CSV table of C-alpha atoms and ligand atoms in Angstrom, one decimal:
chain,number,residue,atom,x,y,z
E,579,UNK,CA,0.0,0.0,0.0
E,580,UNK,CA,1.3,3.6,-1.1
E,581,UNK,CA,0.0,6.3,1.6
E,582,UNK,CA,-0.3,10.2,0.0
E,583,UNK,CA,-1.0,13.4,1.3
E,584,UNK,CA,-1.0,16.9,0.3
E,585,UNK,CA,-1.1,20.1,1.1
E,586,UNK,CA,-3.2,23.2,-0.4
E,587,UNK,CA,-0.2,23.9,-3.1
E,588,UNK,CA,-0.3,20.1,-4.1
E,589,UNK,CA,-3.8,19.0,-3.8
E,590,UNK,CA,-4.6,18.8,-7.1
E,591,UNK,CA,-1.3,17.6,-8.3
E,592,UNK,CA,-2.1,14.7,-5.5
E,593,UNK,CA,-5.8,13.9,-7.7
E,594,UNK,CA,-3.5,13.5,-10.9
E,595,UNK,CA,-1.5,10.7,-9.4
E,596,UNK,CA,-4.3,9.1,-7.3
E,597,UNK,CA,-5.9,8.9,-11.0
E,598,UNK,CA,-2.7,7.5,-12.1
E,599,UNK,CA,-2.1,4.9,-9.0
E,600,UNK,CA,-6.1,4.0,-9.9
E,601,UNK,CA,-4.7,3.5,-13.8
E,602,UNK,CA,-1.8,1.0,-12.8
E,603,UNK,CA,-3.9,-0.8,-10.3
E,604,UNK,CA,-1.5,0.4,-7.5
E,605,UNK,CA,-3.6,0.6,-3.5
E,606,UNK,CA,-3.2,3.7,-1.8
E,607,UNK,CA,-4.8,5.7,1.1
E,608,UNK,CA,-5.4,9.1,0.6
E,609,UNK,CA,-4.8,11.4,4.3
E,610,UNK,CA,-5.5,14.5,2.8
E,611,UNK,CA,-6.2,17.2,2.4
E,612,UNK,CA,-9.3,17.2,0.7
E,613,UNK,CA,-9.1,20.5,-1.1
E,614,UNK,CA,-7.7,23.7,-1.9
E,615,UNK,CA,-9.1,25.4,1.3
E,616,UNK,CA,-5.3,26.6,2.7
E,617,UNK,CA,-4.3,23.7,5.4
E,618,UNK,CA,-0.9,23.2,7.2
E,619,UNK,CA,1.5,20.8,5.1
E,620,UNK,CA,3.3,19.0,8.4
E,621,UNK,CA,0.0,17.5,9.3
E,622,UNK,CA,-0.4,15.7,6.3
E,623,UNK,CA,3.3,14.8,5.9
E,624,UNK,CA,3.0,14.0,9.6
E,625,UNK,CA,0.4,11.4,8.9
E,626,UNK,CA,1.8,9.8,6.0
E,627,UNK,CA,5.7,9.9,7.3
E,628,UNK,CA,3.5,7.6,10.3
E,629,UNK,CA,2.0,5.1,8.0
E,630,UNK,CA,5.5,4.6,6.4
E,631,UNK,CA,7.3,4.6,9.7
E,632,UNK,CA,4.9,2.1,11.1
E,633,UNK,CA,4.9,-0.1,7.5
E,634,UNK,CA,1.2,0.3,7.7
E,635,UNK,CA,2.5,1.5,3.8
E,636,UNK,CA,5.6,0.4,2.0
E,637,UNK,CA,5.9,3.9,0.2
E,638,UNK,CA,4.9,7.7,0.7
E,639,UNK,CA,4.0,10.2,-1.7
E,640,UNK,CA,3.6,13.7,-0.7
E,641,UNK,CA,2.8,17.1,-2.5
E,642,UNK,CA,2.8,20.6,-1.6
E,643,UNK,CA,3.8,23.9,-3.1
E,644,UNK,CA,7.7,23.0,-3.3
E,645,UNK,CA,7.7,19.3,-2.1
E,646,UNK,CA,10.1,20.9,0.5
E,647,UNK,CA,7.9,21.3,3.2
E,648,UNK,CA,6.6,17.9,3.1
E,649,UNK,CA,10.1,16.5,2.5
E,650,UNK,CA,11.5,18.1,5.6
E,651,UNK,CA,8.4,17.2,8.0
E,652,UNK,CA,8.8,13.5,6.3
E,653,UNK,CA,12.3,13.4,7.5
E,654,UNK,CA,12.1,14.2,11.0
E,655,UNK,CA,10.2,10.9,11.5
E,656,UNK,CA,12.5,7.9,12.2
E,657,UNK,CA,12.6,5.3,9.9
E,658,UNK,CA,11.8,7.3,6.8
E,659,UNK,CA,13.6,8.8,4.0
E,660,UNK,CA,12.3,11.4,1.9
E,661,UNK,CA,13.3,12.8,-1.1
E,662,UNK,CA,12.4,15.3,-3.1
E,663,UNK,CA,13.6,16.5,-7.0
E,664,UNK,CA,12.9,16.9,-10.1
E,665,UNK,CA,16.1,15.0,-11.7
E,666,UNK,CA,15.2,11.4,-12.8
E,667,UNK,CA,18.9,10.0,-12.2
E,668,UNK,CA,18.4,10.8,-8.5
E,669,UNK,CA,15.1,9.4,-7.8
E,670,UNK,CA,16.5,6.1,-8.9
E,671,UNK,CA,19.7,6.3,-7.5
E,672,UNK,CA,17.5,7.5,-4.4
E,673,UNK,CA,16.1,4.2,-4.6
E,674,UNK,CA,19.3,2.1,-5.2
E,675,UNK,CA,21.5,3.7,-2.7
E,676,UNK,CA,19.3,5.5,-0.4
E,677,UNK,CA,16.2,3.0,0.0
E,678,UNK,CA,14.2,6.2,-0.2
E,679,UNK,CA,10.6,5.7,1.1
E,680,UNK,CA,9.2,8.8,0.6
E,681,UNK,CA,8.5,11.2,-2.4
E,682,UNK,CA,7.6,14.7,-2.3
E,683,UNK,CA,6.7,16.7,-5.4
E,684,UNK,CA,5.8,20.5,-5.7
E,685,UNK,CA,2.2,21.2,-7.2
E,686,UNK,CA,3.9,24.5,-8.3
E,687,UNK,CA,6.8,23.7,-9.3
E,688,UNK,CA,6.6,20.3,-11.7
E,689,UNK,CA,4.7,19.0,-14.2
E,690,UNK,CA,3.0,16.2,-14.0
E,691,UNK,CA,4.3,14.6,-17.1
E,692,UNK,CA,7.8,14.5,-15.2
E,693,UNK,CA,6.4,13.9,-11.8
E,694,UNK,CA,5.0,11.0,-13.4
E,695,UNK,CA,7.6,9.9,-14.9
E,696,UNK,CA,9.7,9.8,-11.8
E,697,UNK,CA,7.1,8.4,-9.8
E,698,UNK,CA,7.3,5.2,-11.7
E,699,UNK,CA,10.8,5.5,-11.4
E,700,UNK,CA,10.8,5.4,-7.4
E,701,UNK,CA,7.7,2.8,-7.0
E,702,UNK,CA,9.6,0.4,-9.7
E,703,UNK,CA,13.7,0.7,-8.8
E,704,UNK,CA,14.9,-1.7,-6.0
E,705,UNK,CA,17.4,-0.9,-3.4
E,706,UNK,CA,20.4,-2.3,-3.6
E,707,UNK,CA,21.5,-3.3,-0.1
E,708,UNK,CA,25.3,-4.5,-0.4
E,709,UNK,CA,27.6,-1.9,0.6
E,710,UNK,CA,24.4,0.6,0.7
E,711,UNK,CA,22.5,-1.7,3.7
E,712,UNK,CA,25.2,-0.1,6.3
E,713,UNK,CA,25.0,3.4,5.1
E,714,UNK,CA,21.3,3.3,5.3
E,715,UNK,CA,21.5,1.7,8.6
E,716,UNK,CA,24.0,4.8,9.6
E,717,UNK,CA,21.6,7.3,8.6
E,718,UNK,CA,18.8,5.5,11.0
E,719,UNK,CA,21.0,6.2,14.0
E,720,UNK,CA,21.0,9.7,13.4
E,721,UNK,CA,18.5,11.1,15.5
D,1493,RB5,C1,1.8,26.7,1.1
D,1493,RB5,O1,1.6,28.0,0.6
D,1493,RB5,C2,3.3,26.3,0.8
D,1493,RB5,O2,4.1,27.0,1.7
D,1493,RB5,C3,3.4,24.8,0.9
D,1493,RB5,O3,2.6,24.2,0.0
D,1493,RB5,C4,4.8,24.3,0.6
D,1493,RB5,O4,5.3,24.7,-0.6
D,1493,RB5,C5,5.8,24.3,1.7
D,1493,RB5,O5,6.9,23.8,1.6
């Protein structure tokens, strides 16, 4: 299961990939928001940063104005990694070397042609483990 929230400034950029996720056949849970009524992004990056952390989902996606919001709100919770850019070489190697778990994208500032584009990237590429497992495992200590 794939958990997504939004924000406001990514609401509707969040419909556009629920339609997608609906397309492929991929499960989700929505946790807001519901609209473009302005709401405050670390609530909803809050709730779906918890379904990651708890493995309730395997993956978040989260979009606000910039992504960046959501992306540092994600990251404050232990256990996940959140990422958020616009280059396609990093959102795989995010996956291969980081075991990112978490996607932000920025309603305002991509298009969804290349948000979905990288999205498939992120929910398709493996992580590597090997050499990566420790480094990964490093970052968890951090606190
Ligand atoms: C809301 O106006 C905006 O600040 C938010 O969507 C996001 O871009 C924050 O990082």
């Amino acid at each position: 299961m794939i958990a997504i929230g939004a924000d406001h400034g990514g609401f509707e950029l969040k419909e556009k990939i629920k339609a997608y996720l609906d397309e492929k056949g991929i499960e989700y849970v929505d946790y807001g928001c519901n609209g473009t009524e302005s709401v405050d992004y670390p609530v909803y990056a809050e709730k779906v940063a918890e379904a990651v952390a708890t493995k309730q989902a395997e993956k978040g996606i989260l979009c606000c104005g910039t992504g960046l919001g959501m992306m540092l709100c994600a990251n404050k919770k232990e256990g996940v990694r959140a990422i958020c850019t616009n280059d396609s070489f990093s959102v795989k190697f995010s996956r291969l070397h980081n075991n990112a778990n978490v996607i932000a994208f920025g309603g305002r500032t991509m298009g969804i042609e290349a948000v979905l584009y990288n999205l498939e990237i992120f929910l398709n590429t493996p992580f590597e483990a090997g050499r990566h497992q420790k480094r990964v495992e490093m970052y968890d200590t951090i606190l």
